[in-house]
Amino acid sequence: MLEKLYELQNGTDIRGIAIENREKDINLTAERVKKIIRGFVIWLENKKGIGSDKLKIAVGMDSRLSGPELKDVISRELLNLGCTVYDCDLCTTPAMFMTTVHPSYKCQGSIMITASHLPYYYNGLKFFTESGGCEKEDIKYILTEASNNNCKITCDKGKILKVDFITEYSNLLVKKIRKGINSKINYDKPLLGFKIIVDGGNGAGGFFTSKVLEPLGAETDGSQFIDPDGRFPNHIPNPEAKEAMESIKSAVIENKADMGIVFDADVDRAAIVDDSGKGINRNTLIALVSSIVLEEHPGTTIVTDSVTSKGLNEFIQNLGGKHHRFKRGYRNVINEGIRLNHEGEKCFLAIETSGHAALKENYFLDDGAYLIAKILVKMAKIQEKGKNIESLIDTLKIPLESLEFRFDILNENFKDYGFKIIENLGKYVKEIKRWNVAPHNYEGIRVDCDRSNGDGWFLLRLSLHEPVLCLNIESDVTGGSKIIIDKLKSFLMNYKDLNINSFK
């Protein structure tokens, strides 16, 4: 049983198949969820030093079809264990964390039912305390206790309280934006005159139109896919996905909006589109937020993941900041920012190219709605000077070519096989003139290529969770990527258990 439960661990989350489908069998069953909840309660009891009958635990979900059933299973199990349950119903991942620090609740634990942008038949669990989300070792402990089945049903049942927490969370955002803009003309409605539209991707982000933007005076006509629908019928709710960005771009242009906002399913990620229809996500979003944070905290370190561009590094340095390029994985990036602060190096922003952005001022919580609130404040302030949000990143150099490949590793010992390829690539690079391994590689190998050998860089790394080698390539000249690919292909084709067909 323990091995089966371990299969559900996805880094710091629980994820599995919750709905029957043609591709995969259900493995996130009601019985397994009950066991996991018992493991979480045991973990909380040990962490807090109090019994389950003293625990207050909040439970929320995104729009996934399996969400209501899982929420009912979780709530009933917590009730049987004697816990007080705050049922937040449709909510967001960042809001669920806030139940642990909000003065009216201060829950000892919080559970969000979500699988982010994955297909409709997936679902999962994220766990929080006031210290933040559970780490990998916490999830492992929870699953071990779940398997041991040590948690006892209490004679005294707890109680379930229904709460509209997304409204309370929205009020926090509204207050922040009002205070940040501090309009002397219209304090309560500082976004009056702006047309801002939202693409919720049929996830949990639709609240942002009626509960945040409209109370601030913004016009939101043209917002789309804001009604929750766990089938995600219009496009994947993912700010990284091309189809999602194209969808909001078209809506901004058609509705002549000042800004478009797109969220993922549980609103821990976001991206925007400016008034010209230009998408601002990945490197451009990092640059935009970095410019805002560096104005407030000159010289601060910005932590990003490993696949950020050379142009972004130059942009941050030109603004007087320090760019600390770290590992992929949003929790890796966030924890690195926290670590730097503990060691005395000031870091106010940790952000991954996927759109996970965590600010020190906001508990280092990756919160897409808070990020947008920060951007809206800046947009309103610079509009008074006749500028738009894109002006903040007009000096960012965009690579001419940007490619990403995923190579399946067919060897059953895929990690050892992948690491061996990366190790041997380091030796191969030494044979290529004017290819140089970049300093400070925290994962995989990143190589800088001079103007005559691709004029850019590439990074080969092992996927965080899958038997896959990931390759990112950027070049500042037409055809530069092909030069890099040709040299890499002659090396990678020597590995029979590596499928490089995507190069074609």
Coordinates of C-alpha atoms in Angstrom, one line a residue:
M1 CA 0.0 0.0 0.0
L2 CA 2.8 2.4 0.9
E3 CA 4.4 2.2 -2.6
K4 CA 1.0 2.9 -4.2
L5 CA 0.6 6.0 -2.0
Y6 CA 4.1 7.2 -2.8
E7 CA 3.1 7.1 -6.5
L8 CA 0.8 10.0 -5.7
Q9 CA 3.5 12.3 -4.5
N10 CA 4.4 15.0 -7.1
G11 CA 7.1 17.0 -5.4
T12 CA 5.3 19.0 -2.7
D13 CA 1.8 18.0 -3.9
I14 CA -0.4 15.0 -4.1
R15 CA -1.6 14.3 -7.7
G16 CA -3.5 11.5 -9.3
I17 CA -6.2 10.3 -11.6
A18 CA -9.6 11.0 -10.0
I19 CA -12.0 10.5 -13.0
E20 CA -12.2 7.4 -15.2
N21 CA -10.9 8.0 -18.7
R22 CA -9.4 6.2 -21.7
E23 CA -5.8 6.9 -20.9
K24 CA -5.2 6.1 -17.3
D25 CA -6.8 4.2 -14.4
I26 CA -8.1 6.0 -11.3
N27 CA -5.5 6.0 -8.5
L28 CA -6.7 9.0 -6.4
T29 CA -9.6 7.0 -4.8
A30 CA -11.8 8.1 -1.9
E31 CA -10.2 5.4 0.3
R32 CA -6.7 6.7 -0.4
V33 CA -7.7 10.3 0.1
K34 CA -9.1 9.3 3.6
K35 CA -5.8 7.7 4.5
I36 CA -3.8 10.7 3.3
I37 CA -6.0 13.1 5.4
R38 CA -5.4 10.9 8.4
G39 CA -1.7 11.2 7.7
F40 CA -2.0 15.0 7.4
V41 CA -3.8 15.2 10.8
I42 CA -1.1 13.1 12.5
W43 CA 1.6 15.3 11.0
L44 CA -0.3 18.4 12.2
E45 CA -0.7 17.0 15.7
N46 CA 3.0 16.3 15.9
K47 CA 3.9 19.7 14.5
K48 CA 1.5 21.7 16.7
G49 CA 1.6 19.5 19.8
I50 CA -2.2 19.5 20.1
G51 CA -4.9 16.8 19.5
S52 CA -7.1 16.6 16.5
D53 CA -10.1 17.8 18.4
K54 CA -8.3 21.2 18.8
L55 CA -7.3 21.5 15.1
K56 CA -9.0 24.0 12.8
I57 CA -8.5 22.9 9.1
A58 CA -9.8 24.8 6.1
V59 CA -10.7 22.9 2.9
G60 CA -11.2 24.4 -0.6
M61 CA -11.2 23.4 -4.2
D62 CA -10.8 24.7 -7.8
S63 CA -13.4 24.0 -10.5
R64 CA -12.4 20.4 -11.3
L65 CA -15.3 18.0 -11.7
S66 CA -14.1 15.6 -9.0
G67 CA -13.6 18.5 -6.5
P68 CA -17.0 18.4 -4.8
E69 CA -16.8 14.6 -4.1
L70 CA -13.2 14.9 -2.8
K71 CA -14.1 17.8 -0.6
D72 CA -17.0 15.9 0.9
V73 CA -14.7 12.9 1.5
I74 CA -12.1 15.1 3.1
S75 CA -14.5 17.1 5.2
R76 CA -16.3 14.0 6.6
E77 CA -13.0 12.4 7.5
L78 CA -11.8 15.5 9.3
L79 CA -15.2 15.6 11.1
N80 CA -14.7 12.0 12.2
L81 CA -11.3 12.9 13.6
G82 CA -12.8 15.6 15.7
C83 CA -11.4 18.6 13.7
T84 CA -13.2 21.9 13.1
V85 CA -13.6 22.2 9.3
Y86 CA -13.9 25.5 7.5
D87 CA -15.5 24.7 4.1
C88 CA -14.3 27.4 1.7
D89 CA -15.9 25.7 -1.3
L90 CA -14.6 27.2 -4.6
C91 CA -11.4 29.0 -3.7
T92 CA -7.8 29.5 -4.9
T93 CA -4.6 28.0 -3.7
P94 CA -3.1 31.3 -2.3
A95 CA -6.4 32.1 -0.6
M96 CA -6.3 28.7 1.1
F97 CA -2.9 29.5 2.6
M98 CA -4.3 32.8 3.8
T99 CA -6.8 30.9 6.0
T100 CA -3.8 30.0 8.2
V101 CA -2.8 33.6 8.8
H102 CA -6.1 35.6 8.5
P103 CA -6.8 36.9 12.0
S104 CA -10.4 35.7 11.9
Y105 CA -9.5 32.1 11.2
K106 CA -5.8 31.2 12.0
C107 CA -6.3 27.6 10.9
Q108 CA -3.6 25.2 12.0
G109 CA -3.9 23.5 8.6
S110 CA -5.3 24.1 5.2
I111 CA -6.1 21.8 2.2
M112 CA -6.5 22.9 -1.4
I113 CA -8.0 20.4 -3.9
T114 CA -6.4 21.1 -7.2
A115 CA -4.2 19.7 -10.0
S116 CA -3.3 23.1 -11.5
H117 CA -3.5 23.0 -15.3
L118 CA -3.4 19.2 -15.8
P119 CA -6.3 17.6 -17.8
Y120 CA -9.8 17.4 -16.3
Y121 CA -9.4 13.8 -15.0
Y122 CA -6.6 14.7 -12.6
N123 CA -6.9 16.1 -9.2
G124 CA -4.7 16.5 -6.1
L125 CA -4.1 18.0 -2.7
K126 CA -1.9 20.8 -1.5
F127 CA -1.3 21.2 2.3
F128 CA -0.5 24.4 4.2
T129 CA 0.3 25.7 7.6
E130 CA 1.1 29.3 8.6
S131 CA 4.7 28.5 7.7
G132 CA 3.7 27.8 4.1
G133 CA 3.2 24.8 1.9
C134 CA 4.4 21.3 2.9
E135 CA 7.8 20.4 1.7
K136 CA 8.7 17.1 0.0
E137 CA 9.8 15.4 3.2
D138 CA 6.5 16.5 4.9
I139 CA 4.5 14.9 2.1
K140 CA 6.6 11.7 2.5
Y141 CA 5.9 11.7 6.2
I142 CA 2.2 12.2 5.6
L143 CA 2.0 9.3 3.2
T144 CA 4.0 7.0 5.5
E145 CA 1.6 7.7 8.3
A146 CA -1.3 7.3 5.9
S147 CA -0.1 3.8 5.2
N148 CA 0.5 2.9 8.8
N149 CA -3.1 3.9 9.5
N150 CA -2.3 5.0 13.1
C151 CA -5.0 7.8 13.3
K152 CA -7.9 6.9 15.4
I153 CA -11.5 8.0 14.9
T154 CA -12.7 10.0 17.8
C155 CA -16.0 9.6 19.7
D156 CA -16.5 13.4 19.7
K157 CA -17.1 14.5 16.2
G158 CA -16.0 17.9 15.0
K159 CA -18.0 20.5 13.2
I160 CA -18.2 21.9 9.7
L161 CA -18.5 25.7 9.1
K162 CA -19.4 27.1 5.7
V163 CA -17.4 30.2 4.9
D164 CA -17.2 32.5 1.9
F165 CA -13.4 33.0 2.2
I166 CA -12.8 34.0 -1.4
T167 CA -14.7 37.2 -0.7
E168 CA -12.6 37.9 2.4
Y169 CA -9.5 37.2 0.4
S170 CA -10.7 39.5 -2.4
N171 CA -11.3 42.3 0.1
L172 CA -7.6 42.0 1.1
L173 CA -6.6 42.5 -2.5
V174 CA -8.9 45.5 -3.0
K175 CA -7.5 47.2 0.1
K176 CA -4.0 46.6 -1.1
I177 CA -4.7 48.1 -4.5
R178 CA -6.5 51.2 -3.1
K179 CA -3.7 51.8 -0.7
G180 CA -1.0 51.3 -3.3
I181 CA -2.5 53.6 -5.9
N182 CA -3.6 56.1 -3.2
S183 CA -5.6 58.1 -5.7
K184 CA -6.4 61.7 -4.5
I185 CA -9.2 61.9 -7.1
N186 CA -11.1 58.7 -6.4
Y187 CA -9.6 56.6 -3.6
D188 CA -12.3 53.9 -3.5
K189 CA -12.4 53.4 -7.3
P190 CA -8.8 54.1 -8.5
L191 CA -9.2 51.9 -11.6
L192 CA -12.1 54.0 -12.9
G193 CA -11.5 54.6 -16.6
F194 CA -9.5 51.4 -17.1
K195 CA -10.8 48.5 -19.1
I196 CA -9.3 45.3 -17.8
I197 CA -10.5 41.9 -18.9
V198 CA -9.9 38.5 -17.3
D199 CA -9.5 35.0 -18.9
G200 CA -10.2 32.6 -16.1
G201 CA -9.8 29.5 -18.2
N202 CA -12.9 28.2 -16.5
G203 CA -10.8 27.7 -13.3
A204 CA -11.2 29.4 -10.0
G205 CA -10.0 32.8 -11.1
G206 CA -13.3 34.3 -12.4
F207 CA -13.8 35.9 -9.0
F208 CA -11.2 38.6 -9.9
T209 CA -13.6 40.4 -12.2
S210 CA -16.6 40.9 -9.8
K211 CA -14.8 40.9 -6.5
V212 CA -11.7 42.8 -7.2
L213 CA -11.7 44.8 -10.5
E214 CA -15.3 46.0 -10.5
P215 CA -15.3 47.3 -6.9
L216 CA -12.2 49.3 -7.9
G217 CA -14.1 50.9 -10.8
A218 CA -12.6 49.0 -13.7
E219 CA -14.7 48.0 -16.7
T220 CA -14.5 44.3 -17.3
D221 CA -16.8 43.7 -20.3
G222 CA -15.1 41.2 -22.6
S223 CA -13.9 39.0 -19.8
Q224 CA -14.1 35.4 -20.8
F225 CA -14.3 31.9 -19.4
I226 CA -14.8 33.2 -15.9
D227 CA -17.5 30.7 -15.0
P228 CA -16.0 27.5 -13.3
D229 CA -16.2 24.5 -15.5
G230 CA -13.9 21.6 -14.6
R231 CA -13.9 20.2 -18.2
F232 CA -11.8 23.3 -19.2
P233 CA -13.7 23.4 -22.6
N234 CA -12.1 26.5 -24.0
H235 CA -8.4 26.1 -23.4
I236 CA -6.0 24.8 -20.9
P237 CA -5.8 27.2 -17.9
N238 CA -2.1 27.7 -18.1
P239 CA -0.3 31.1 -18.6
E240 CA 2.6 29.3 -20.3
A241 CA 0.3 27.7 -22.9
K242 CA 0.3 29.3 -26.4
E243 CA -3.4 28.8 -26.8
A244 CA -4.2 30.5 -23.5
M245 CA -2.1 33.5 -24.4
E246 CA -3.5 33.8 -27.9
S247 CA -7.0 33.6 -26.5
I248 CA -6.5 36.6 -24.2
K249 CA -4.6 38.5 -26.8
S250 CA -7.5 38.3 -29.2
A251 CA -9.9 39.4 -26.5
V252 CA -7.8 42.4 -25.5
I253 CA -7.6 43.6 -29.2
E254 CA -11.2 42.9 -29.9
N255 CA -12.4 44.7 -26.8
K256 CA -9.8 47.5 -26.9
A257 CA -8.8 46.8 -23.4
D258 CA -6.0 48.4 -21.4
M259 CA -4.9 45.0 -20.0
G260 CA -5.8 41.4 -20.2
I261 CA -5.2 38.9 -17.4
V262 CA -5.0 35.1 -17.6
F263 CA -4.9 32.8 -14.6
D264 CA -4.2 29.1 -14.2
A265 CA -6.9 26.9 -12.7
D266 CA -6.0 27.5 -9.0
V267 CA -4.7 31.1 -9.4
D268 CA -1.2 30.6 -8.1
R269 CA 0.1 31.7 -11.5
A270 CA -0.8 34.5 -13.9
A271 CA 0.3 36.4 -17.0
I272 CA -0.9 39.6 -18.7
V273 CA -1.4 41.1 -22.1
D274 CA -0.8 44.9 -22.6
D275 CA -3.1 47.3 -24.5
S276 CA -1.3 46.5 -27.8
G277 CA -2.0 42.8 -27.5
K278 CA 1.5 41.9 -26.6
G279 CA 1.8 38.9 -24.2
I280 CA 3.8 39.4 -21.1
N281 CA 4.7 36.0 -19.6
R282 CA 7.8 33.9 -18.9
N283 CA 10.9 36.1 -19.3
T284 CA 9.0 39.3 -20.0
L285 CA 6.8 38.8 -16.9
I286 CA 9.9 38.2 -14.8
A287 CA 11.4 41.4 -16.2
L288 CA 8.3 43.4 -15.6
V289 CA 7.9 42.3 -11.9
S290 CA 11.7 42.7 -11.4
S291 CA 11.5 46.3 -12.6
I292 CA 8.7 47.0 -10.0
V293 CA 10.5 45.3 -7.2
L294 CA 13.9 46.8 -7.9
E295 CA 12.4 50.3 -7.8
E296 CA 11.1 49.6 -4.3
H297 CA 14.1 47.7 -3.2
P298 CA 17.2 48.8 -5.1
G299 CA 20.0 46.3 -5.5
T300 CA 17.9 43.3 -4.4
T301 CA 18.6 39.8 -5.6
I302 CA 16.0 38.3 -8.0
V303 CA 15.9 34.5 -7.9
T304 CA 14.7 32.7 -11.0
D305 CA 14.8 29.2 -12.4
S306 CA 17.5 27.9 -14.8
V307 CA 15.9 28.5 -18.2
T308 CA 15.7 32.3 -18.1
S309 CA 17.2 34.2 -21.0
K310 CA 20.6 36.0 -21.3
G311 CA 18.7 39.2 -22.0
L312 CA 16.8 39.0 -18.7
N313 CA 20.1 38.6 -16.8
E314 CA 21.4 41.8 -18.5
F315 CA 18.0 43.6 -17.9
I316 CA 18.1 42.9 -14.1
Q317 CA 21.8 43.9 -13.8
N318 CA 21.2 47.1 -15.8
L319 CA 18.5 48.0 -13.2
G320 CA 21.1 47.5 -10.5
G321 CA 19.8 44.2 -9.3
K322 CA 21.5 40.8 -8.9
H323 CA 20.2 37.8 -10.9
H324 CA 20.5 34.5 -9.1
R325 CA 19.7 31.7 -11.6
F326 CA 18.7 28.6 -9.7
K327 CA 16.9 25.3 -10.3
R328 CA 13.6 24.6 -12.1
G329 CA 10.6 23.9 -9.8
Y330 CA 8.7 26.8 -8.1
R331 CA 9.3 25.5 -4.6
N332 CA 13.1 25.3 -5.4
V333 CA 13.0 28.9 -6.5
I334 CA 11.0 30.1 -3.5
N335 CA 13.0 28.2 -1.0
E336 CA 16.2 29.6 -2.4
G337 CA 14.9 33.1 -2.0
I338 CA 14.0 32.4 1.6
R339 CA 17.4 30.8 2.2
L340 CA 19.3 33.9 0.8
N341 CA 17.3 36.2 3.2
H342 CA 18.2 33.9 6.1
E343 CA 21.9 34.2 5.2
G344 CA 21.7 38.0 5.0
E345 CA 21.4 38.5 1.2
K346 CA 18.3 40.6 0.5
C347 CA 15.9 38.9 -1.9
F348 CA 12.4 40.4 -2.4
L349 CA 11.3 38.3 -5.4
A350 CA 11.5 34.6 -6.3
I351 CA 9.9 33.8 -9.7
E352 CA 9.8 30.9 -12.1
T353 CA 9.2 31.2 -15.9
S354 CA 6.0 29.2 -15.4
G355 CA 4.5 32.2 -13.8
H356 CA 4.9 31.2 -10.1
A357 CA 5.9 34.5 -8.5
A358 CA 6.5 34.9 -4.8
L359 CA 7.2 38.2 -3.1
K360 CA 8.8 38.6 0.3
E361 CA 6.1 41.1 1.3
N362 CA 3.4 38.4 0.8
Y363 CA 4.8 35.5 2.9
F364 CA 6.9 34.3 -0.2
L365 CA 3.6 32.9 -1.4
D366 CA 3.2 32.1 -5.1
D367 CA 0.0 34.1 -5.6
G368 CA -1.1 35.0 -9.1
A369 CA -3.8 37.4 -7.9
Y370 CA -1.5 39.2 -5.6
L371 CA 1.0 39.5 -8.4
I372 CA -1.6 41.1 -10.7
A373 CA -2.6 43.5 -7.9
K374 CA 1.0 44.6 -7.7
I375 CA 1.1 45.2 -11.5
L376 CA -2.3 47.1 -11.4
V377 CA -1.0 49.5 -8.9
K378 CA 2.0 50.2 -11.1
M379 CA -0.1 50.5 -14.2
A380 CA -2.3 53.1 -12.6
K381 CA 0.6 55.1 -11.3
I382 CA 2.6 55.3 -14.6
Q383 CA -0.6 56.0 -16.6
E384 CA -0.6 59.4 -14.9
K385 CA 2.7 60.0 -16.7
G386 CA 1.3 58.9 -20.1
K387 CA 3.0 55.5 -20.1
N388 CA 1.8 52.0 -20.4
I389 CA 3.0 48.9 -18.6
E390 CA 5.2 47.7 -21.5
S391 CA 7.4 50.8 -21.1
L392 CA 8.9 49.2 -18.1
I393 CA 10.5 46.5 -20.2
D394 CA 11.2 48.2 -23.4
T395 CA 15.0 47.7 -22.9
L396 CA 14.6 43.9 -22.5
K397 CA 16.4 42.0 -25.2
I398 CA 14.3 39.3 -26.7
P399 CA 16.1 36.3 -28.3
L400 CA 15.4 35.9 -32.0
E401 CA 15.0 32.1 -31.6
S402 CA 13.8 30.2 -28.6
L403 CA 13.2 26.4 -28.7
E404 CA 12.4 23.6 -26.2
F405 CA 12.7 19.9 -26.7
R406 CA 11.8 16.9 -24.5
F407 CA 13.7 13.6 -25.1
D408 CA 12.2 10.4 -23.6
I409 CA 14.7 8.2 -21.7
L410 CA 13.9 4.6 -22.4
N411 CA 16.4 3.1 -19.9
E412 CA 14.7 1.8 -16.7
N413 CA 17.4 3.5 -14.6
F414 CA 16.5 6.8 -16.3
K415 CA 18.0 9.1 -13.6
D416 CA 21.4 7.5 -13.8
Y417 CA 21.3 7.3 -17.6
G418 CA 20.3 11.0 -17.8
F419 CA 22.9 12.2 -15.4
K420 CA 25.5 10.2 -17.3
I421 CA 24.5 11.9 -20.6
I422 CA 24.8 15.3 -18.9
E423 CA 28.2 14.4 -17.4
N424 CA 29.5 13.3 -20.8
L425 CA 28.1 16.4 -22.5
G426 CA 30.3 18.5 -20.2
K427 CA 33.3 16.6 -21.6
Y428 CA 32.0 17.0 -25.2
V429 CA 31.6 20.8 -24.8
K430 CA 35.3 21.1 -24.0
E431 CA 36.0 19.8 -27.6
I432 CA 33.8 22.6 -29.2
K433 CA 35.6 25.8 -29.7
R434 CA 34.0 28.8 -28.2
W435 CA 31.4 26.8 -26.3
N436 CA 31.8 27.4 -22.6
V437 CA 30.0 25.9 -19.6
A438 CA 28.1 28.7 -17.8
P439 CA 29.1 29.3 -14.1
H440 CA 26.8 28.3 -11.2
N441 CA 24.9 25.4 -12.8
Y442 CA 22.5 24.2 -10.1
E443 CA 21.0 21.6 -12.4
G444 CA 21.9 20.0 -15.7
I445 CA 24.5 21.8 -17.8
R446 CA 24.1 25.3 -19.4
V447 CA 26.4 26.2 -22.2
D448 CA 27.1 29.7 -23.7
C449 CA 27.8 29.7 -27.5
D450 CA 29.7 32.5 -29.1
R451 CA 28.5 34.4 -32.2
S452 CA 30.1 32.0 -34.7
N453 CA 28.8 28.9 -32.9
G454 CA 25.1 29.6 -32.4
D455 CA 25.2 33.1 -30.7
G456 CA 23.2 32.0 -27.7
W457 CA 23.0 29.3 -25.1
F458 CA 21.4 25.9 -24.3
L459 CA 20.5 24.0 -21.2
L460 CA 20.2 20.2 -20.9
R461 CA 18.6 19.0 -17.7
L462 CA 16.7 16.0 -16.3
S463 CA 13.0 16.6 -15.8
L464 CA 11.9 17.0 -12.2
H465 CA 9.4 14.2 -12.2
E466 CA 9.5 12.3 -15.6
P467 CA 12.0 10.0 -17.4
V468 CA 12.8 12.9 -19.8
L469 CA 15.8 15.1 -20.7
C470 CA 14.7 18.7 -21.3
L471 CA 16.6 20.9 -23.7
N472 CA 16.2 24.7 -24.0
I473 CA 17.9 26.7 -26.7
E474 CA 18.1 30.4 -27.4
S475 CA 19.9 32.3 -30.1
D476 CA 20.2 35.9 -31.1
V477 CA 20.7 35.2 -34.8
T478 CA 18.6 33.5 -37.5
G479 CA 19.7 29.9 -37.9
G480 CA 21.7 30.0 -34.7
S481 CA 19.5 27.3 -33.1
K482 CA 20.2 25.0 -36.0
I483 CA 24.0 25.4 -35.5
I484 CA 23.5 24.4 -31.9
I485 CA 21.2 21.5 -32.7
D486 CA 23.5 20.0 -35.3
K487 CA 26.4 19.9 -32.9
L488 CA 24.2 18.5 -30.1
K489 CA 22.6 15.9 -32.4
S490 CA 26.0 14.4 -33.3
F491 CA 26.6 13.9 -29.6
L492 CA 23.1 12.7 -28.5
M493 CA 22.6 10.2 -31.3
N494 CA 25.2 8.0 -29.6
Y495 CA 22.7 7.2 -26.8
K496 CA 20.4 4.4 -27.9
D497 CA 18.1 4.7 -24.9
L498 CA 17.4 8.3 -25.6
N499 CA 14.6 9.2 -28.1
I500 CA 15.7 12.4 -30.0
N501 CA 13.0 12.1 -32.7
S502 CA 11.7 15.5 -31.6
F503 CA 14.8 17.1 -33.2
K504 CA 13.2 16.3 -36.6

